[in-house]
Structure formats: C-alpha cells, structure tokens
Coordinates of C-alpha atoms and ligand atoms in Angstrom, one line a residue:
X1 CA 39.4 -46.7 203.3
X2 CA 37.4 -47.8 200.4
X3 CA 35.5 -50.8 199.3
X4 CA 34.3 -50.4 195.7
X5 CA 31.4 -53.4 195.0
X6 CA 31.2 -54.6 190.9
X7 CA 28.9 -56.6 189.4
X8 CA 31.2 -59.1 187.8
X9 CA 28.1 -60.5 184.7
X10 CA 25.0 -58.9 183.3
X11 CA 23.6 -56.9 186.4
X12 CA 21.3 -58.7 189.6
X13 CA 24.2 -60.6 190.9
X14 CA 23.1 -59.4 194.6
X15 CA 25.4 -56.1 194.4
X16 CA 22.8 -54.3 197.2
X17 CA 22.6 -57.6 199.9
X18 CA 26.9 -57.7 199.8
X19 CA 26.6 -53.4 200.4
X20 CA 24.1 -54.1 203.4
X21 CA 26.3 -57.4 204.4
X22 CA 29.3 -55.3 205.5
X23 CA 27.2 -51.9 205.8
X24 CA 27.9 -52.2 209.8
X25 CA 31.6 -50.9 209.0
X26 CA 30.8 -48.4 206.3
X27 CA 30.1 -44.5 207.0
X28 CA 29.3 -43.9 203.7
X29 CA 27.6 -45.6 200.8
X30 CA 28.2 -44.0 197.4
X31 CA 26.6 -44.8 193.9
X32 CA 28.8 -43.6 191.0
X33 CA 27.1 -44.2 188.1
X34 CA 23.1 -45.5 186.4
X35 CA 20.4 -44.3 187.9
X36 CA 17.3 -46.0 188.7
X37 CA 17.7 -48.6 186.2
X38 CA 18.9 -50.5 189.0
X39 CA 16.9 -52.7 191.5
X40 CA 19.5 -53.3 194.0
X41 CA 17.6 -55.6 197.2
X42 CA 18.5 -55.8 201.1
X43 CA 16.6 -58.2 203.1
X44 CA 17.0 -57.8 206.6
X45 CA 15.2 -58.0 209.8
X46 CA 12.2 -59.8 208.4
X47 CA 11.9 -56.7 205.5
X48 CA 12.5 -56.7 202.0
X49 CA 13.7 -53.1 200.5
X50 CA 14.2 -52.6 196.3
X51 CA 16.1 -49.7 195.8
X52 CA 16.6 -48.2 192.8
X53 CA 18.6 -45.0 193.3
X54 CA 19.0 -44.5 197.0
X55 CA 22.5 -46.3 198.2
X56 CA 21.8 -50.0 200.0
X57 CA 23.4 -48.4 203.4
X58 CA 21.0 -46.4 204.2
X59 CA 18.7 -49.4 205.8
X60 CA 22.0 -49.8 208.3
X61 CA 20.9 -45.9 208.8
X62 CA 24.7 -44.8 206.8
X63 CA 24.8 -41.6 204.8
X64 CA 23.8 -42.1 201.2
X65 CA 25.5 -40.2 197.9
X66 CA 24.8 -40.2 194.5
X67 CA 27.8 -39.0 192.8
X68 CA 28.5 -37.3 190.1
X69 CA 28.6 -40.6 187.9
X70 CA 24.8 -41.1 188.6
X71 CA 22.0 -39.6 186.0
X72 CA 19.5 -38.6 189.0
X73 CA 15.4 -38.3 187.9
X74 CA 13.8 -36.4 191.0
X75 CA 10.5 -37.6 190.7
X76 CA 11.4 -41.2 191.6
X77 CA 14.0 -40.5 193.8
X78 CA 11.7 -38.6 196.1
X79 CA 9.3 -41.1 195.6
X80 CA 11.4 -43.9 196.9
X81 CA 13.0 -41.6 200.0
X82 CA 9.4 -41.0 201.0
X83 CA 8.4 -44.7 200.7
X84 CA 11.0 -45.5 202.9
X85 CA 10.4 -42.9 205.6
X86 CA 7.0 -44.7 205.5
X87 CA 8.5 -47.7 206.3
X88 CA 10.2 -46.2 209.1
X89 CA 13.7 -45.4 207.6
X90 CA 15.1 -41.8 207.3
X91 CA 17.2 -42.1 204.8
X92 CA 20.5 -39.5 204.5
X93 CA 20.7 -38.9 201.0
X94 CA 23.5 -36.2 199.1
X95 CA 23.0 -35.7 195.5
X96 CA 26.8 -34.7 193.8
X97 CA 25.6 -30.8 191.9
X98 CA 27.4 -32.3 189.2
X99 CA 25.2 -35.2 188.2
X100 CA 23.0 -35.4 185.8
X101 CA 19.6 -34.6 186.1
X102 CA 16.5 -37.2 184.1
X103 CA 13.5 -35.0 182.5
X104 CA 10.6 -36.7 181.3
X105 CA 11.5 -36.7 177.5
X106 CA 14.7 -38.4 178.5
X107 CA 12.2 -41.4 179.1
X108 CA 9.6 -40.6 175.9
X109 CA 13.1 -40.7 173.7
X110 CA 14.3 -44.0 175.2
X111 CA 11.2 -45.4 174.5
X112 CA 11.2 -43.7 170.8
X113 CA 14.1 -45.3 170.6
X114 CA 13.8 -48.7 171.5
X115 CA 10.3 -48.7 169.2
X116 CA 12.1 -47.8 166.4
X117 CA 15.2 -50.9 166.5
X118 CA 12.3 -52.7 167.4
X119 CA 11.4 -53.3 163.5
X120 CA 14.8 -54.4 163.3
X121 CA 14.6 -56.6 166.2
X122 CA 17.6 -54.7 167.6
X123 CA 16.1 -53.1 170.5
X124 CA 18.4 -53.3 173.9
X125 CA 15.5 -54.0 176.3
X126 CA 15.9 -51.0 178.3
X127 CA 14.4 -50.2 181.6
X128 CA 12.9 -48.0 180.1
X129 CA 13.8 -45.1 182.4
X130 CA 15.5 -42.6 180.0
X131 CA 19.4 -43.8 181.1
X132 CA 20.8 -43.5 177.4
X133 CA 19.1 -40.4 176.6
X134 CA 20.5 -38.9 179.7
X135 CA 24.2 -39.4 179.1
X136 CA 23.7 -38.7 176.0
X137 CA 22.9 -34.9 177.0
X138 CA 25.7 -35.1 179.5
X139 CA 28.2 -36.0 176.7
X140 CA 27.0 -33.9 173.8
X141 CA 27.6 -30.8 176.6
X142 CA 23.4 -30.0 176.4
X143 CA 22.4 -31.8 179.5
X144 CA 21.0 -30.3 182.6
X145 CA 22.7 -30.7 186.3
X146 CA 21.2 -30.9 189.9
X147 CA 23.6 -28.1 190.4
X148 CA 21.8 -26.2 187.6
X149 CA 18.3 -26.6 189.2
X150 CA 19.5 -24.6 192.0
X151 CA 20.1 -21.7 189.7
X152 CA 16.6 -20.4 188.1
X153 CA 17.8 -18.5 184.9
X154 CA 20.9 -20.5 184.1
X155 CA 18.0 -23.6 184.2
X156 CA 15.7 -21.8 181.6
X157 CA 18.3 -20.9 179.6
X158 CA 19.5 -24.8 179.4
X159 CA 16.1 -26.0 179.2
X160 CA 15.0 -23.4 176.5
X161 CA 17.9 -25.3 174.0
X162 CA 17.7 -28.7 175.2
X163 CA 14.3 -29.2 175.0
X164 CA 13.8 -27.8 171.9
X165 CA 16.4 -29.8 170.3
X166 CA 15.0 -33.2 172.2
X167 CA 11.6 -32.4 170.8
X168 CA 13.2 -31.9 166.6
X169 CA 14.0 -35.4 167.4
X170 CA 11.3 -37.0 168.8
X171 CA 8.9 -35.9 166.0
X172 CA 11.4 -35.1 162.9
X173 CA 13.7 -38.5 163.6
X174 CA 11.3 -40.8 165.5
X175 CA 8.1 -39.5 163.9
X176 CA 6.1 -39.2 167.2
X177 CA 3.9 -36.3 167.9
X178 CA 5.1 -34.0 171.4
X179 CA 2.3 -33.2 172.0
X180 CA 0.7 -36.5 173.1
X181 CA 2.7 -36.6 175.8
X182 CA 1.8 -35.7 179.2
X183 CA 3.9 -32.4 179.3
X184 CA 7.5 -34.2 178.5
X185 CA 8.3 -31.5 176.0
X186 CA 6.9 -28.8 177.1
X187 CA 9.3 -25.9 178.5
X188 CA 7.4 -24.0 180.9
X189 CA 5.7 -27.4 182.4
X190 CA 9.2 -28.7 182.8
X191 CA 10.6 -25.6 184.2
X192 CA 8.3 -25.2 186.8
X193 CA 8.6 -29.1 187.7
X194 CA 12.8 -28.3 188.0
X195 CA 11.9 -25.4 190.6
X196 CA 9.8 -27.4 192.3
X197 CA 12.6 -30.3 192.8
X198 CA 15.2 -27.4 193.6
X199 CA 12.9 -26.4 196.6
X200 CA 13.1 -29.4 198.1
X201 CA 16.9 -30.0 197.4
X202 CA 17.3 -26.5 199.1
X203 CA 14.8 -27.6 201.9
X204 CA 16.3 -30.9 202.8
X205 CA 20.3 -29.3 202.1
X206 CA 20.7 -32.5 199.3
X207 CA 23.2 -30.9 197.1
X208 CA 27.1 -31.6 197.9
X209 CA 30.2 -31.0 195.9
X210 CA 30.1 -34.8 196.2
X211 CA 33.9 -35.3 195.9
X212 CA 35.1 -32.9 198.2
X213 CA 32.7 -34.5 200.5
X214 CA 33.7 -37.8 200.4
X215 CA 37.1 -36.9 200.3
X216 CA 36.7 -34.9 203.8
X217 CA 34.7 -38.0 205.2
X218 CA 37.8 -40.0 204.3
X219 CA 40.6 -37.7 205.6
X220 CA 38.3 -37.9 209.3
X221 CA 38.5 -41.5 209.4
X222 CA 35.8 -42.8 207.9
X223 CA 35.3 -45.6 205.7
X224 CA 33.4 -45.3 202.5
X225 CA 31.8 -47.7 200.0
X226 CA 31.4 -47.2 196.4
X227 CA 28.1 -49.4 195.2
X228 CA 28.1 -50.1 191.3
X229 CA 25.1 -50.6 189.4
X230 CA 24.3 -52.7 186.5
X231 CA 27.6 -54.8 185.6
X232 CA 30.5 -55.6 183.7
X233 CA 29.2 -57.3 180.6
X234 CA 26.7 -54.2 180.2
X235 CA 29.6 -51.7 180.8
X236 CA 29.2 -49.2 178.0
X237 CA 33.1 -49.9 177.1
X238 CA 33.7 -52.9 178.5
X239 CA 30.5 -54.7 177.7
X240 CA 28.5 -56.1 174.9
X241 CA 27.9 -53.3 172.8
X242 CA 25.1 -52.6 171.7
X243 CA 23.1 -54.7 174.4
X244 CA 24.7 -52.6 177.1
X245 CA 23.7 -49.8 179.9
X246 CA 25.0 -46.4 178.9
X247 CA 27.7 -45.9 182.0
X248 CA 30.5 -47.5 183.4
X249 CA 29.8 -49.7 186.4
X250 CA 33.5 -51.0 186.1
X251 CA 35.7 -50.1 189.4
X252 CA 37.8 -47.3 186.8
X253 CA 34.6 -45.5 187.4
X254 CA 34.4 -45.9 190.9
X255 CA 36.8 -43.0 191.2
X256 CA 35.6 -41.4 188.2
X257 CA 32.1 -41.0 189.6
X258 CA 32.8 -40.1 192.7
X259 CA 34.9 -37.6 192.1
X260 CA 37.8 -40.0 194.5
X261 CA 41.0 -40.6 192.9
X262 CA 42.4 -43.8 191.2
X263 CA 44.6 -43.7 194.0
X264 CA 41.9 -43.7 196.9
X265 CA 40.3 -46.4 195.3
X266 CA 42.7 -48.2 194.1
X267 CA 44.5 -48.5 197.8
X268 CA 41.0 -50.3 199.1
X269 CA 39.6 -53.5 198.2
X270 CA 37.5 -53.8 194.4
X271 CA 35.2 -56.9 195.1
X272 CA 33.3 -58.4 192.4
X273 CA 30.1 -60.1 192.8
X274 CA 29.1 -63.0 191.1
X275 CA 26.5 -65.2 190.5
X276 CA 26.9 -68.8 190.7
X277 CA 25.1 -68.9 187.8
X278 CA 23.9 -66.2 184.8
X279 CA 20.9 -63.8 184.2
X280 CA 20.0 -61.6 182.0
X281 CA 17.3 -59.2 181.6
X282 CA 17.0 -58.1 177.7
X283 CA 18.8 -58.5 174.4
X284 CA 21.9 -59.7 173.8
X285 CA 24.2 -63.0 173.3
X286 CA 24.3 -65.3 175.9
X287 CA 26.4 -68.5 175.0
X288 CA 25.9 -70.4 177.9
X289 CA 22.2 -69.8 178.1
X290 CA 19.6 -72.5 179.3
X291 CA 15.8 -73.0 177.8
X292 CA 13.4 -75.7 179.0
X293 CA 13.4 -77.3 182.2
X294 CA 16.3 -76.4 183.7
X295 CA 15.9 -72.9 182.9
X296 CA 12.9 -72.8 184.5
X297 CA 13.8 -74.6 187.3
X298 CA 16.5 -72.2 188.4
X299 CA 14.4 -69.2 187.4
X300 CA 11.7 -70.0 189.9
X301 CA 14.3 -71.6 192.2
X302 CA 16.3 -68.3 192.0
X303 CA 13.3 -65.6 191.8
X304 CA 14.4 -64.7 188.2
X305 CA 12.4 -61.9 187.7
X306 CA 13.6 -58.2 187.3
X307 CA 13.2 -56.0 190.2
X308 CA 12.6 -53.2 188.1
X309 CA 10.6 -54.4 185.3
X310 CA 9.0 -57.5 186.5
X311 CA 10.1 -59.0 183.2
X312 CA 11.2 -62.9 183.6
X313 CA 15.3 -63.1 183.7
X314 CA 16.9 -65.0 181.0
X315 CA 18.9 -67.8 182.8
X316 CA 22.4 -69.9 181.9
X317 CA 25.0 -71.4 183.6
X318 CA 28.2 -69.9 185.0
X319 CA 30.6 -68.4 181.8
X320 CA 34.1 -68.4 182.7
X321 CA 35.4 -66.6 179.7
X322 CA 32.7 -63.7 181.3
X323 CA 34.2 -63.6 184.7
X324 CA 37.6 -64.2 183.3
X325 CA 36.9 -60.8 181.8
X326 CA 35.6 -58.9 184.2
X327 CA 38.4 -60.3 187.1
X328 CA 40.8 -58.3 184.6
X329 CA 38.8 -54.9 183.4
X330 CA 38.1 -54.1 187.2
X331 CA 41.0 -55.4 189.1
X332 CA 39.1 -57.2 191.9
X333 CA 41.4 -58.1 194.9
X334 CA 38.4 -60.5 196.3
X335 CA 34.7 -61.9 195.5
X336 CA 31.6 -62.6 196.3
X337 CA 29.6 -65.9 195.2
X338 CA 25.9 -65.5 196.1
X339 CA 23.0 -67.9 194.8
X340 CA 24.9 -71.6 196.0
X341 CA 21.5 -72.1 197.5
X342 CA 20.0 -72.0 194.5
X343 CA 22.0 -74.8 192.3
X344 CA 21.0 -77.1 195.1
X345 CA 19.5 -80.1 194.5
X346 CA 20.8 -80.3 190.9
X347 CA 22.6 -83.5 189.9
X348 CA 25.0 -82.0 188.2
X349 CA 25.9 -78.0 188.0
X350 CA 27.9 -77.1 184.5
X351 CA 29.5 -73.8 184.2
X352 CA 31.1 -72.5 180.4
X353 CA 35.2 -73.1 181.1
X354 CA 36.1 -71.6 177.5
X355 CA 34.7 -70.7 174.1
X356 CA 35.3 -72.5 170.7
X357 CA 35.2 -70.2 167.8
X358 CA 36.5 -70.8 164.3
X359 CA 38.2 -73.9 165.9
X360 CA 39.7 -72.3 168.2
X361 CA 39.6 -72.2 172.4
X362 CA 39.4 -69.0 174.2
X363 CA 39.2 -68.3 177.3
X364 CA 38.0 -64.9 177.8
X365 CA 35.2 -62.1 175.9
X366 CA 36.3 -61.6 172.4
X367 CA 35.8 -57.6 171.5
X368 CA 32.6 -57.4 169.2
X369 CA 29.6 -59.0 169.9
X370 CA 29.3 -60.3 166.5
X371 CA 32.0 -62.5 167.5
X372 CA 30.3 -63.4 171.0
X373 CA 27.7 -64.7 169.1
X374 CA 29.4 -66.9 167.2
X375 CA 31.0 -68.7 170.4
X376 CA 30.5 -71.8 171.7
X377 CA 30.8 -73.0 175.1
X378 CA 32.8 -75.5 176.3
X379 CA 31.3 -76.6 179.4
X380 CA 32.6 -78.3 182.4
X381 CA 30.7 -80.3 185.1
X382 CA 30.3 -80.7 188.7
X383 CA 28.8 -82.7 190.8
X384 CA 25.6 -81.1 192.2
X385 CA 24.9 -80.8 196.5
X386 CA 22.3 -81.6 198.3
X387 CA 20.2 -78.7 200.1
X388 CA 21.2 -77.3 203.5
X389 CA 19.6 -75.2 205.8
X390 CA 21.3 -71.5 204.9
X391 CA 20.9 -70.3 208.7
X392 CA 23.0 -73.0 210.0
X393 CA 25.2 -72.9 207.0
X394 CA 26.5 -68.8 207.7
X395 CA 26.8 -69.4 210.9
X396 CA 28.9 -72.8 211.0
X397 CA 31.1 -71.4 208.1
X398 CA 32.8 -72.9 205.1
X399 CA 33.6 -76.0 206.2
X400 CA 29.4 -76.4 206.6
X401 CA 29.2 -75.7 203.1
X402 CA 28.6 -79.2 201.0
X403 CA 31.7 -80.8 200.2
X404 CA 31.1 -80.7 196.0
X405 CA 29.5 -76.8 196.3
X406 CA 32.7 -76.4 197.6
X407 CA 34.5 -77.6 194.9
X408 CA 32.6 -75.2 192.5
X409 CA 33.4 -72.7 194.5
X410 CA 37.3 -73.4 194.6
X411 CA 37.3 -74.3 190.9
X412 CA 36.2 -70.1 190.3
X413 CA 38.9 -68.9 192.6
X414 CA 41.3 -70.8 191.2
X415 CA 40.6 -69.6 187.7
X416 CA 40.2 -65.9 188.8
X417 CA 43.2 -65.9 191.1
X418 CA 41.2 -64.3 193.6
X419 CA 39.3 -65.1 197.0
X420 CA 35.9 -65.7 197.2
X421 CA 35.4 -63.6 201.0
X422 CA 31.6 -64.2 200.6
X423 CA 29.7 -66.8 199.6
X424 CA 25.7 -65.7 199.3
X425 CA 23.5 -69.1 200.5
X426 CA 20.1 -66.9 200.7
X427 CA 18.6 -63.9 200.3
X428 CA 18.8 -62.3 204.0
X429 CA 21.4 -61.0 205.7
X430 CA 22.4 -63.6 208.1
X431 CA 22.6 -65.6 204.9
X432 CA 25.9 -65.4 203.4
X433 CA 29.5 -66.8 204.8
X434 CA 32.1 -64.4 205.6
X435 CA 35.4 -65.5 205.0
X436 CA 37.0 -62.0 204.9
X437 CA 35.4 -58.7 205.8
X438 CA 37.1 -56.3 203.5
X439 CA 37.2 -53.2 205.9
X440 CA 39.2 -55.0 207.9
Ligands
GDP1 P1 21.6 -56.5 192.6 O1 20.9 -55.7 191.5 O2 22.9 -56.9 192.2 O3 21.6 -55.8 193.9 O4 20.7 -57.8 192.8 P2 19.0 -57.8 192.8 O5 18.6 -57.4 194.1 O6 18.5 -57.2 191.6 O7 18.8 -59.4 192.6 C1 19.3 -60.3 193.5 C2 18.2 -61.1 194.1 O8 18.7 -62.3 194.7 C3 17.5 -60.4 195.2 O9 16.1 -60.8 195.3 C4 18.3 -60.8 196.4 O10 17.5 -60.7 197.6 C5 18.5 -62.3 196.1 N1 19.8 -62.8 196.6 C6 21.0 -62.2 196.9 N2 21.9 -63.1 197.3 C7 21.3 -64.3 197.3 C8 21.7 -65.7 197.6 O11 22.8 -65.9 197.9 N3 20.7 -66.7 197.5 C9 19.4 -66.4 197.1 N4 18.6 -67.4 197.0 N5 19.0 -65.1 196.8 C10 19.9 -64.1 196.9
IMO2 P1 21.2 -53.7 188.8 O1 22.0 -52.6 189.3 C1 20.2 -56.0 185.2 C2 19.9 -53.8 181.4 C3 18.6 -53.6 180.8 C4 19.0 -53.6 179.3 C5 20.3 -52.8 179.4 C6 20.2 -51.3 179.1 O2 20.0 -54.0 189.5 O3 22.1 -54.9 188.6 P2 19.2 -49.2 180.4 O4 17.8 -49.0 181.0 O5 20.3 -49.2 181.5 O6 19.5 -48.4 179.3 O7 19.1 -50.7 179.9 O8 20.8 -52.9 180.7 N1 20.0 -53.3 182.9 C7 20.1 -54.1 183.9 N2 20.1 -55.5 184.0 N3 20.4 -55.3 186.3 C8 20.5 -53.9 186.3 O9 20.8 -53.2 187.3 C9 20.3 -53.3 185.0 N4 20.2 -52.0 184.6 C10 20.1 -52.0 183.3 O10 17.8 -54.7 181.0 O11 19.3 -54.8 178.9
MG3 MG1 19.1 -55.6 190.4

C-alpha cells in the first residue's frame, strides 16, 4: 500500500520526522516533486540529519526515489549522498530518467529573477536553488532529463538550444553579463559537467523508469511512501500565487510524480501534517501572523529558522481557514499535529477560526491573494498547558497529553473531520504519540 505525506501550511511542518516516524514499515520512500528547496529533518538515535533531496527513509536504511515530479541538481545531490556515507549511512538512491535535471543557470536566472521584482518589492524569497527556472524548462518542452544525460549527442543537442536561449535572457531581459558567472552559461563547461554526472549515474546504476519500478515494488508486497515537499499554501495551483514554490506538493501529485496511479494512491492513506502553529519562510500574506514578543518567543521556542537558508521563519498562530483548505485540495484521510511542545507554557494559545472580509465570515482560502490580503482573522482562544516531559509523554500516550492541549488538539479534528494519528511533542523520534500507524 501507499502512504502519501502533505504538508497541510507553508512548508517545515515536520514532513521528514512523520516519513522517519513510520519509516520501520515502509520499503520504499519516494519524493514526487521540488528538489532541494526542501530541508526535510530526522532526528534519531542521538543524530540530527537535513536532507534536502535524498528521501527521509533512507536513515531507516529504505530504498530512496526521486520521481519523475522532482527537478534533480547533481551536484548537491551527490554532495549530500556522500555526506551521509560519511556519517555512516549508505543511502539507496533511484533517480526517475524522466525528471528534470537543475544546471547552474537554472540558479543564476532564479536569482536574476528575484533581483529584478526586488525593485518592486515583489520578489518570492526563493531558495534560491533555481526550482522555477527548472520547471519552467520542463513545461516550455526545452528542459534537459537525467534520462538525457545518459545519452551524449541527444544531451549536446539539448544543451546547444537551451543554453543559448537561457543566456538571451539573462543578459537581453535581466541585463546581467554571462560571462561573470563561474561557467553557468557556458556550453562546453556544462556539457562536460552533464557527462561527468552521467558517469556516476551509470557507475552507481541510479537511473529507473521510476514508475514501473515502484509499481513492481508494489505488486511484490511492499509498501511505499510518497514524501511531499514544500506544502499546500505554496502549491503552485493550489497556493498563494505568486508567493508559491513552482510544483505541486498536493497528494494529486503524489501519483502524478511518481508515475503511480490516482488509483494506487488514492486506495492508501493521504496524511497531512500540520503545525500547531504557522511559519513561513519569504513573501507573502499571512493573516494570522505574530510580531513582538510572542513571535519571538515561539521562534526561539520552536527553532524557527530555515533549514535551508538559515533565514529566521516568519511565525503566527494556527489559521483554520488554511487547513480548512488544504483538508479539501488533498483529501487527507488522517493527520499529524507536531510542535504541542512548543505552545507550552503559553497562557493562552489562539489559532484564526475564520476570516472577515468585506463584512463578511469565511471560513476557508479565498482564490487570489489580493483577496487573502485583505482578510481578517477571527481568532479563537484556548487555554494554554503547562510543559511535560515529551519522553514520558509518547510513551504514556494521549491520555498523558495535558488536558487543555488536548482540547486544541480535538478542536482541529473536529473542524477537519479527520483524525489526528500523530501528535509531534519533540523533535526526535521517540517523540511523537501514535494513535494510528497508517500502514496498518
Ligand atoms: P519538514 O520540512 O516538514 O520536514 O520540516 P523541517 O525539518 O524543515 O522543520 C521542522 C523542524 O521541527 C525540524 O527541526 C524538526 O526536527 C522539528 N520538529 C518536528 N516535529 C517537532 C515537534 O513535534 N516538536 C518540536 N519541538 N520540533 C519538531
Ligand atoms: P520543506 O519541504 C518552507 C518557499 C521559499 C519561497 C517559496 C518559493 O522543507 O517544507 P522556491 O525556492 O521553491 O522557488 O521558493 O517557497 N519554500 C519553502 N518554505 N519549506 C520548504 O520546503 C520550502 N521550499 C520552498 O521560501 O517562499
Ligand atoms: Mg523543511
């Protein structure tokens, strides 16, 4: 069977410590889509481990694919396998020949990009790791393939266009000069870079048709789990527009990017993972976002900083309207709630329960986020709990839980119609209450 883990907010909601929670089960961890915008963390055993683009499993030793879905950049993914093998891992990576492969102007035109809205004060706040530029190749039909690297003249051939064109752009559209760059647009630098990545794909036997694969692994038995990225609020459909990430990390895409069908997925669980409260890394609205005290408080309670970037998360509380949302777009037949720990030792926790716009309540994400903008929260409140330890929390179960962190926690099931089957009290692995394993 399948279990397809969504981010349910704006990313950082604890996506890679649920994979690792029930990793024990899984055969097979699968990202479908992003790329090493992510920062997805699995403490365990005394060790932390940020992983950008190699699937959380693969620190329970499980077999790792990217799927097609993914926009793959070599260089760091090689970087982070051989980091881990440092550390004593051997990861079991597959890279789907149908993803898309990063090249370094992907990253010089993201930046370009972002400099230019930046006059504007409309820049996204990307990562900064050439995601948008990517898929934009894959959609406009120009882009280049890990399946293509393995194939020397069919890669010139692509690169001798794309590159080209990338370059027009950079310098006619953004103004910047090519050739100040450390090679990004240069044809025969990249070329040889592509064979050089190819080698090693060839060496280590990375490449898979990834969906025949993982529909094989299936038909034997075995159990497979689809890892989102990123989240629903910066789904490139389902999102914030602009302020989004350029792929869909909403469950549709689980099978999409995998090369599974709607039907595979759709028979497993879809469980969405929330934070008991919000963060955000870059632009965009935020209606239920804190400043001052309390945002600091919970930032350096909760470690708000971004994995990948280092860049201080914006912090609010809980929006309803937000999770409301996202319970609907990706069909989730169970949650997670992580971060209780966190809102510990507040008097009183608030979430957002509805919006008020033109005078009138609503109660999930209007369309444009011109609209969003113009939304006002109405909140709700809640008594706060006092701290616990989170060791002897898991292991007693729910009913350890404080008595009015339990009624948060009841109030958001409630209101999504759905189960909370995990509920995160810490960052480790032993830290979270089970309620319901969903492989079983
Ligand atoms: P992801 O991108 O969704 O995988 O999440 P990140 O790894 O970017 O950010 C989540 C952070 O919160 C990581 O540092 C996790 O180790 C940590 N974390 C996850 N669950 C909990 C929890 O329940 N409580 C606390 N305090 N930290 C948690
Ligand atoms: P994980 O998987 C939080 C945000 C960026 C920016 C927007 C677009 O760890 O939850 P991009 O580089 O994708 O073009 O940036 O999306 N963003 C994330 N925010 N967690 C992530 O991943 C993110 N990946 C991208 O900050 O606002
Ligand atoms: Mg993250």
């Amino acid at each position: 069977m399948t279990v397809t883990i969504v981010g349910a907010q704006l990313g950082d909601e604890g996506k890679g410590g649920v994979v690792d929670l029930f990793g024990d089960a899984t055969d097979v961890v699968v990202r479908y889509q992003g790329g090493d915008n992510a920062g997805h963390t699995v403490v365990a055993g005394g060790e932390e481990y940020k992983l950008s683009l190699v699937p959380s499993g693969v620190v329970r030793g499980k077999t790792g694919v990217l799927g097609n879905g993914c926009v793959i950049n070599p260089e760091t993914l090689f970087e982070e396998v051989d980091a881990l093998r440092e550390r004593g891992l051997d990861p079991d990576v597959r890279l789907a020949k149908r993803a898309h492969v990063i090249l370094p102007f992907h990253r010089e035109l993201d930046g370009a990009e972002e400099a230019a809205k930046a006059d504007s004060d409309s820049e996204i706040g990307t990562t900064g790791r050439g995601i948008g530029p990517t898929y934009e190749d894959k959609i406009g039909r120009r882009g280049v393939r890990v399946g293509d690297l393995l194939n020397e003249d069919a890669l010139r051939d692509r690169l001798e266009y794309l590159v080209e064109a990338k370059r027009a752009i950079y310098e006619d559209v953004y103004g910047f000069d090519a050739s100040e760059t450390d090679g990004a647009f240069d044809i025969d630098a990249i070329h040889e870079q592509c064979l050089a990545y190819a080698d090693r794909i060839r060496d280590e036997d990375l490449a898979v048709n990834a969906g025949d694969y993982l529909a094989d692994r299936i038909a034997d038995g075995d159990n497979v789990m689809l890892e989102g990225a990123q989240g629903t609020s910066l789904d490139i459909d389902h999102g914030n527009f602009p302020y989004v990430t350029s792929s869909n990390p909403t469950a549709g895409y689980a099978a999409t990017g995998s090369g599974l069908g709607p039907t595979t997925v759709g028979q497993g669980e879809i469980v969405g993972i929330i934070k008991a409260y919000l963060s955000r890394v870059g632009s965009g609205p935020m209606p239920t976002e804190l400043d001052g005290d309390q945002a600091e408080y919970i930032r350096e309670e909760g470690g708000e900083y971004g994995t990948v970037t280092g860049r201080p998360r914006r912090v609010g509380w809980l929006d309803m309207p937000m999770l409301r949302h996202a319970a609907r777009a990706n069909g989730f037949t169970g949650i997670a709630i992580n971060h209780l720990d966190v809102l510990a030792e507040l008097d009183e926790v608030n979430v957002g329960h509805a919006y008020e716009r033109d005078g009138e309540r609503i109660h999930t994400l209007p369309a444009t986020t011109e609209a969003w903008r113009d939304c006002d929260p109405v909140m709700k409140s809640f008594d706060g709990w006092s701290a616990f330890d989170p060791a002897v929390v898991a292991d007693a179960g729910y009913s350890a839980l404080p008595d009015n962190a339990q009624a948060y926690v009841e109030y958001v099931e409630a209101e999504l119609d759905t189960p909370a089957y995990v509920l995160g009290v810490g960052p480790g692995r032993e830290e979270s209450i089970v309620r319901q394993n969903p492989f079983e």
